[in-house]
CSV table of C-alpha atoms and ligand atoms in Angstrom, one decimal:
chain,number,residue,atom,x,y,z
I,8,MET,CA,0.3,-18.9,10.2
I,9,SER,CA,1.7,-15.5,11.4
I,10,VAL,CA,5.0,-15.1,13.3
I,11,PHE,CA,3.1,-12.2,15.1
I,12,ARG,CA,1.2,-12.8,18.2
I,13,GLU,CA,-2.6,-12.7,17.2
I,14,ASP,CA,-3.4,-9.8,19.6
I,15,ILE,CA,-0.7,-7.2,18.9
I,16,LEU,CA,-3.3,-4.9,17.4
I,17,GLN,CA,-6.0,-5.3,20.0
I,18,GLY,CA,-8.3,-2.5,20.5
I,19,ARG,CA,-6.7,-0.4,17.3
I,20,VAL,CA,-8.7,0.7,14.2
I,21,ALA,CA,-7.3,0.7,10.8
I,22,VAL,CA,-8.6,2.1,7.6
I,23,VAL,CA,-7.2,0.5,4.5
I,24,THR,CA,-8.0,2.1,1.2
I,25,GLY,CA,-8.3,-0.1,-1.7
I,26,GLY,CA,-8.9,-2.7,0.8
I,27,ALA,CA,-11.4,-4.9,-1.1
I,28,THR,CA,-9.0,-6.2,-3.6
I,29,GLY,CA,-5.4,-7.4,-4.2
I,30,ILE,CA,-2.7,-6.5,-1.7
I,31,GLY,CA,-5.1,-4.2,0.3
I,32,SER,CA,-7.5,-7.1,0.9
I,33,GLU,CA,-4.7,-9.0,2.3
I,34,ILE,CA,-3.5,-6.0,4.4
I,35,ALA,CA,-6.9,-5.7,5.8
I,36,ARG,CA,-7.2,-9.4,6.6
I,37,THR,CA,-3.8,-9.3,8.1
I,38,LEU,CA,-4.5,-6.3,10.3
I,39,GLY,CA,-7.8,-7.8,11.6
I,40,ARG,CA,-6.4,-11.1,12.3
I,41,HIS,CA,-4.0,-9.5,14.7
I,42,GLY,CA,-7.0,-7.8,16.6
I,43,ALA,CA,-7.8,-4.5,14.6
I,44,ARG,CA,-11.0,-3.5,13.7
I,45,VAL,CA,-10.8,-2.4,10.1
I,46,CYS,CA,-12.6,-0.1,7.5
I,47,ILE,CA,-12.0,-0.9,3.8
I,48,CYS,CA,-12.9,1.9,1.5
I,49,SER,CA,-13.1,2.1,-2.4
I,50,ARG,CA,-15.3,2.9,-5.2
I,51,LYS,CA,-17.2,-0.2,-6.0
I,52,SER,CA,-19.6,-1.5,-3.5
I,53,GLY,CA,-19.9,-4.9,-4.9
I,54,ASN,CA,-16.2,-5.8,-4.2
I,55,LEU,CA,-16.4,-3.9,-0.8
I,56,GLU,CA,-19.6,-6.0,0.2
I,57,LYS,CA,-17.9,-9.2,-0.7
I,58,ALA,CA,-14.7,-8.4,1.0
I,59,ALA,CA,-16.4,-7.6,4.1
I,60,VAL,CA,-18.3,-10.9,4.2
I,61,ASP,CA,-15.1,-12.7,4.0
I,62,LEU,CA,-13.4,-10.5,6.6
I,63,GLU,CA,-16.5,-11.2,9.0
I,64,ALA,CA,-16.3,-14.8,8.3
I,65,ASP,CA,-12.7,-14.6,9.5
I,66,GLY,CA,-13.9,-13.2,12.7
I,67,ILE,CA,-13.0,-9.6,11.8
I,68,GLU,CA,-14.9,-6.5,13.0
I,69,CYS,CA,-15.3,-4.7,9.5
I,70,LEU,CA,-16.9,-1.7,8.2
I,71,TRP,CA,-17.1,-0.9,4.5
I,72,LEU,CA,-17.6,2.6,2.8
I,73,VAL,CA,-17.7,3.4,-0.6
I,74,CYS,CA,-15.3,6.5,-1.2
I,75,ASP,CA,-13.3,8.0,-4.1
I,76,ILE,CA,-10.1,9.0,-2.6
I,77,ARG,CA,-9.8,11.8,-4.9
I,78,LEU,CA,-12.8,13.6,-3.2
I,79,PRO,CA,-11.9,15.1,0.1
I,80,ASP,CA,-15.7,15.1,1.1
I,81,GLN,CA,-15.9,11.4,0.6
I,82,VAL,CA,-12.6,10.8,2.6
I,83,GLN,CA,-14.1,12.8,5.4
I,84,HIS,CA,-17.3,11.0,5.5
I,85,VAL,CA,-15.2,7.6,5.9
I,86,LEU,CA,-13.4,9.2,8.7
I,87,ASP,CA,-16.4,10.4,10.4
I,88,GLU,CA,-18.0,7.0,10.1
I,89,VAL,CA,-15.0,5.4,11.5
I,90,LEU,CA,-14.9,7.8,14.3
I,91,ALA,CA,-18.7,7.4,15.1
I,92,ARG,CA,-18.5,3.7,15.2
I,93,TRP,CA,-15.4,3.1,16.9
I,94,GLY,CA,-14.5,6.3,18.5
I,95,ARG,CA,-10.7,6.1,17.2
I,96,LEU,CA,-8.3,5.8,14.2
I,97,ASP,CA,-4.9,4.3,14.8
I,98,ILE,CA,-3.7,3.1,11.4
I,99,LEU,CA,-4.1,4.3,7.8
I,100,VAL,CA,-2.8,2.4,5.1
I,101,ASN,CA,-2.8,4.0,1.8
I,102,ASN,CA,-3.0,1.4,-0.6
I,103,ALA,CA,-5.6,2.2,-3.2
I,104,ALA,CA,-4.0,3.2,-6.6
I,105,GLY,CA,-4.9,3.3,-10.3
I,106,ASN,CA,-2.7,1.8,-12.9
I,107,PHE,CA,-2.5,0.9,-16.6
I,108,PRO,CA,0.6,0.1,-18.7
I,109,ALA,CA,1.4,2.2,-21.4
I,110,PRO,CA,4.3,4.1,-23.1
I,111,LEU,CA,4.4,7.8,-22.4
I,112,SER,CA,3.6,8.5,-25.9
I,113,ARG,CA,0.3,6.7,-25.5
I,114,ILE,CA,-0.9,8.2,-22.3
I,115,SER,CA,-3.2,11.0,-22.6
I,116,PRO,CA,-3.2,14.1,-20.2
I,117,LYS,CA,-6.3,12.7,-18.8
I,118,GLY,CA,-4.9,9.3,-18.2
I,119,PHE,CA,-1.7,10.7,-16.6
I,120,LYS,CA,-3.8,13.0,-14.3
I,121,THR,CA,-6.1,10.4,-13.3
I,122,VAL,CA,-3.2,8.3,-11.9
I,123,VAL,CA,-1.6,11.1,-10.1
I,124,ASP,CA,-4.9,12.2,-8.7
I,125,ILE,CA,-5.6,8.5,-7.3
I,126,ASP,CA,-2.3,7.8,-6.0
I,127,LEU,CA,-0.5,10.9,-5.1
I,128,LEU,CA,-3.5,13.3,-4.3
I,129,GLY,CA,-5.6,10.4,-2.9
I,130,THR,CA,-2.6,9.5,-0.4
I,131,TYR,CA,-2.6,13.3,0.4
I,132,ASN,CA,-6.3,13.6,1.0
I,133,CYS,CA,-6.4,10.6,3.2
I,134,SER,CA,-3.4,11.4,5.2
I,135,LYS,CA,-4.1,15.0,5.7
I,136,LEU,CA,-7.7,14.6,6.7
I,137,ALA,CA,-6.7,11.5,8.9
I,138,PHE,CA,-4.2,13.6,10.6
I,139,GLU,CA,-6.6,16.6,11.4
I,140,ALA,CA,-9.6,14.3,12.6
I,141,TRP,CA,-7.7,12.2,14.9
I,142,LEU,CA,-3.9,11.5,14.4
I,143,ARG,CA,-2.7,15.1,15.2
I,144,ASP,CA,-4.1,14.7,18.8
I,145,HIS,CA,-3.8,11.1,19.5
I,146,GLY,CA,-0.9,9.9,17.2
I,147,GLY,CA,-1.0,6.9,15.3
I,148,ASP,CA,0.7,5.2,12.1
I,149,ILE,CA,0.5,5.5,8.5
I,150,VAL,CA,1.9,3.2,5.7
I,151,ASN,CA,1.9,4.2,2.1
I,152,ILE,CA,2.1,1.7,-0.6
I,153,SER,CA,4.2,2.8,-3.6
I,154,ALA,CA,6.2,1.0,-6.1
I,155,PRO,CA,9.9,0.1,-6.3
I,156,PHE,CA,10.9,2.8,-9.3
I,157,GLU,CA,12.6,5.2,-7.0
I,158,GLY,CA,15.8,6.5,-8.9
I,159,LYS,CA,14.8,4.8,-12.2
I,160,GLY,CA,13.0,5.2,-15.5
I,161,ALA,CA,10.1,2.8,-15.2
I,162,ALA,CA,9.0,2.0,-19.2
I,163,LEU,CA,5.4,1.9,-19.3
I,164,GLN,CA,4.8,3.1,-16.0
I,165,ALA,CA,5.6,6.8,-16.4
I,166,HIS,CA,2.3,8.1,-14.8
I,167,VAL,CA,2.5,5.5,-11.7
I,168,ALA,CA,6.4,6.1,-11.2
I,169,ALA,CA,5.8,9.9,-11.1
I,170,ALA,CA,2.8,9.4,-8.8
I,171,LYS,CA,4.6,7.0,-6.4
I,172,ALA,CA,8.0,9.1,-6.3
I,173,GLY,CA,5.7,11.8,-4.9
I,174,VAL,CA,3.9,9.4,-2.5
I,175,ASP,CA,7.4,8.4,-1.1
I,176,SER,CA,8.3,12.2,-0.8
I,177,LEU,CA,5.0,12.6,1.2
I,178,THR,CA,5.9,9.7,3.4
I,179,ARG,CA,9.1,11.4,4.4
I,180,THR,CA,7.9,14.8,4.9
I,181,CYS,CA,4.6,13.8,6.7
I,182,ALA,CA,7.0,11.5,9.2
I,183,VAL,CA,9.3,14.9,9.8
I,184,GLU,CA,6.2,17.2,10.1
I,185,TRP,CA,4.1,15.0,12.6
I,186,GLY,CA,6.7,13.0,14.4
I,187,ARG,CA,6.3,15.4,17.2
I,188,HIS,CA,2.7,14.3,17.4
I,189,GLY,CA,3.5,10.8,17.7
I,190,VAL,CA,2.5,10.0,14.1
I,191,ARG,CA,4.9,7.4,12.5
I,192,VAL,CA,4.9,7.3,8.5
I,193,ASN,CA,6.5,4.7,6.5
I,194,GLY,CA,6.2,3.3,2.9
I,195,VAL,CA,6.2,-0.2,1.4
I,196,MET,CA,7.1,-0.5,-2.4
I,197,PRO,CA,6.1,-4.0,-3.3
I,198,GLY,CA,7.9,-5.9,-6.3
I,199,PRO,CA,5.6,-7.9,-8.6
I,200,ILE,CA,3.0,-9.5,-6.6
I,201,ALA,CA,1.1,-12.8,-7.5
I,202,ASP,CA,-2.3,-13.0,-7.9
I,203,THR,CA,-2.9,-9.4,-8.5
I,204,GLU,CA,-4.5,-7.6,-11.3
I,205,GLY,CA,-1.7,-4.8,-11.7
I,206,VAL,CA,0.9,-7.7,-12.4
I,207,GLU,CA,-1.6,-9.7,-14.6
I,208,ARG,CA,-2.2,-6.8,-16.8
I,209,PHE,CA,1.4,-5.5,-17.0
I,210,ASP,CA,2.5,-9.1,-18.0
I,211,ALA,CA,-0.2,-9.3,-20.4
I,212,ALA,CA,0.7,-6.0,-21.9
I,213,ILE,CA,4.7,-7.3,-22.3
I,214,GLY,CA,4.1,-10.8,-22.9
I,215,ALA,CA,6.0,-12.0,-19.8
I,216,SER,CA,5.3,-13.9,-16.8
I,217,GLY,CA,6.3,-15.0,-13.6
I,218,GLY,CA,9.3,-13.5,-11.4
I,219,SER,CA,12.3,-14.8,-13.4
I,220,SER,CA,13.9,-11.3,-13.2
I,221,VAL,CA,13.6,-11.1,-9.5
I,222,PRO,CA,16.8,-12.4,-7.6
I,223,LEU,CA,14.6,-14.2,-5.4
I,224,GLY,CA,13.4,-16.1,-8.5
I,225,ARG,CA,9.8,-15.7,-8.0
I,226,GLU,CA,7.0,-13.2,-7.6
I,227,GLY,CA,6.1,-12.1,-4.1
I,228,ALA,CA,2.8,-13.0,-2.3
I,229,ARG,CA,0.2,-10.6,-1.1
I,230,SER,CA,0.8,-11.9,2.5
I,231,GLU,CA,4.5,-11.0,2.2
I,232,ILE,CA,3.5,-7.4,1.9
I,233,ALA,CA,0.8,-7.3,4.4
I,234,SER,CA,3.2,-8.8,7.1
I,235,VAL,CA,5.7,-6.0,6.5
I,236,VAL,CA,2.9,-3.6,6.9
I,237,LEU,CA,1.7,-5.4,10.0
I,238,PHE,CA,5.4,-5.1,11.4
I,239,LEU,CA,5.4,-1.2,10.5
I,240,VAL,CA,2.4,-0.6,12.5
I,241,SER,CA,3.4,-2.7,15.3
I,242,GLU,CA,5.4,-1.9,18.6
I,243,ALA,CA,8.2,-3.8,17.2
I,244,ALA,CA,8.8,-0.6,14.5
I,245,SER,CA,8.1,2.1,17.3
I,246,TYR,CA,11.3,3.9,16.3
I,247,VAL,CA,10.9,3.5,12.7
I,248,SER,CA,9.5,6.4,10.7
I,249,GLY,CA,10.1,8.2,7.3
I,250,GLN,CA,11.3,5.0,5.8
I,251,VAL,CA,10.3,3.5,2.5
I,252,PHE,CA,11.1,-0.3,2.5
I,253,ALA,CA,11.4,-2.2,-0.8
I,254,VAL,CA,9.6,-5.7,-0.5
I,255,ASP,CA,10.8,-7.0,-3.9
I,256,GLY,CA,13.1,-10.0,-3.6
I,257,ALA,CA,16.1,-7.5,-4.3
I,258,SER,CA,14.9,-6.5,-7.6
I,259,THR,CA,15.7,-2.7,-6.6
I,260,VAL,CA,19.1,-3.4,-5.8
I,261,ASP,CA,19.8,-5.7,-9.0
I,262,GLN,CA,21.6,-2.4,-10.7
I,263,LEU,CA,22.7,-4.6,-13.7
I,264,GLY,CA,19.4,-6.8,-14.1
I,265,MET,CA,21.6,-9.8,-14.1
I,266,ALA,CA,19.5,-12.1,-11.8
I,267,SER,CA,17.7,-14.2,-14.5
I,268,ARG,CA,21.0,-15.0,-16.4
I,269,LEU,CA,23.3,-15.7,-13.4
I,270,ALA,CA,23.0,-19.4,-13.3
I,271,GLU,CA,24.0,-19.8,-16.9
I,272,LEU,CA,26.9,-17.2,-16.8
I,273,GLU,CA,28.3,-18.8,-13.7
I,274,ALA,CA,28.1,-22.2,-15.0
I,275,ALA,CA,30.0,-21.2,-18.2
I,276,TRP,CA,32.5,-19.0,-16.2
I,277,PRO,CA,36.1,-20.0,-16.5
I,278,GLU,CA,37.8,-20.7,-12.8
I,279,ARG,CA,40.4,-18.0,-12.2
M,313,NAP,P1,-5.6,-3.4,-7.1
M,313,NAP,O1,-6.1,-5.0,-6.9
M,313,NAP,O2,-6.0,-3.1,-8.5
M,313,NAP,O3,-6.3,-2.5,-6.1
M,313,NAP,C1,-6.4,-1.4,-6.1
M,313,NAP,C2,-7.5,-0.8,-5.3
M,313,NAP,O4,-7.6,0.5,-5.3
M,313,NAP,C3,-8.9,-1.4,-5.7
M,313,NAP,O5,-9.4,-2.1,-4.6
M,313,NAP,C4,-9.6,-0.1,-6.1
M,313,NAP,O6,-11.0,-0.3,-6.0
M,313,NAP,C5,-9.0,1.0,-5.5
M,313,NAP,N1,-9.1,2.3,-6.0
M,313,NAP,C6,-8.7,2.6,-7.4
M,313,NAP,N2,-9.0,4.0,-7.5
M,313,NAP,C7,-9.5,4.4,-6.3
M,313,NAP,C8,-10.0,5.5,-6.0
M,313,NAP,N3,-10.3,6.8,-6.7
M,313,NAP,N4,-10.6,5.7,-4.7
M,313,NAP,C9,-10.7,4.8,-3.7
M,313,NAP,N5,-10.3,3.4,-4.2
M,313,NAP,C10,-9.7,3.4,-5.5
M,313,NAP,O7,-4.1,-3.3,-6.9
M,313,NAP,P2,-2.8,-4.0,-6.1
M,313,NAP,O8,-2.2,-4.8,-7.4
M,313,NAP,O9,-3.7,-4.9,-5.2
M,313,NAP,O10,-2.1,-2.9,-5.7
M,313,NAP,C11,-2.2,-2.4,-4.4
M,313,NAP,C12,-1.1,-1.4,-4.1
M,313,NAP,O11,0.2,-1.9,-4.3
M,313,NAP,C13,-1.2,-0.2,-5.0
M,313,NAP,O12,-0.8,1.0,-4.5
M,313,NAP,C14,-0.2,-0.5,-6.1
M,313,NAP,O13,0.5,0.7,-6.9
M,313,NAP,C15,0.8,-1.1,-5.2
M,313,NAP,N6,1.7,-2.0,-6.2
M,313,NAP,C16,1.4,-3.4,-6.4
M,313,NAP,C17,2.3,-4.2,-7.2
M,313,NAP,C18,1.9,-5.5,-7.6
M,313,NAP,O14,2.5,-6.3,-8.0
M,313,NAP,N7,0.4,-5.7,-7.7
M,313,NAP,C19,3.5,-3.8,-7.3
M,313,NAP,C20,3.9,-2.7,-7.0
M,313,NAP,C21,3.0,-1.9,-6.3
M,313,NAP,P3,-12.1,0.4,-6.7
M,313,NAP,O15,-11.8,0.2,-8.1
M,313,NAP,O16,-13.4,-0.3,-6.3
M,313,NAP,O17,-12.1,1.8,-6.2
């Protein structure tokens, strides 16, 4: 059940990159359930086709297109198709990303470049081309999905952390440069989100599970990221731009990483 009125995005058109799986599929569903027509794009047609069937079963008008966001021609094709089909483009969610956990000493130049190309260059490609194709003249909303590594070292995530720091920087710069065109640009940094391949892969690599280190005591749900994206593209956020929001159960602000030990420490602490 959504706390938002179900028609708040009525008449609007959204593109969600990586919208066939994980967090992206929930973002696509949430935007669609609130009235938007949604295009999902990524590389694997099988995933896209299946996701589109699910969205349509939910009553959502949907278009799926194969696209590697590293390639500007393919991104342009998506935008052309969306504009040909629906005649507008109001919302771009840059969600697609690549990831594999590894220590920096084990990441090859090719592996590092691949992640930077997908996460950072892909976000640039989609944002820039969407701006030229529609947003420059009509305004609209961009939400970039990054990760909560800002200002920190991120073991086993050097490539992702570097790329996502670039994405957050792009969020702020696009907001500044494109604000006068009525384009709002914001970011969301998800904490560990349950039922996603990324978290499963990371937990398997380090032999951990669950959200015990998260101050809220659990992993997030995909819907908890999608609802923040929905807020950001809604009228409720009409004066919000250039901000990057951690949606991570307070993990980012747990400077000392004490959350998982607090109950035990507090119980043994002498009264003073
Ligand atoms: P996911 O399920 O692995 O989804 C990534 C999507 O990106 C896939 O649909 C994939 O589809 C697409 N993609 C990858 N490379 C692409 C390319 N070159 N061109 C077009 N599409 C491409 O990931 P997720 O866990 O839901 O994560 C979604 C977002 O949240 C990512 O930006 C991730 O960094 C961020 N995030 C996730 C978590 C988490 O807990 N899961 C935490 C922090 C941040 P194809 O393979 O078919 O192309």
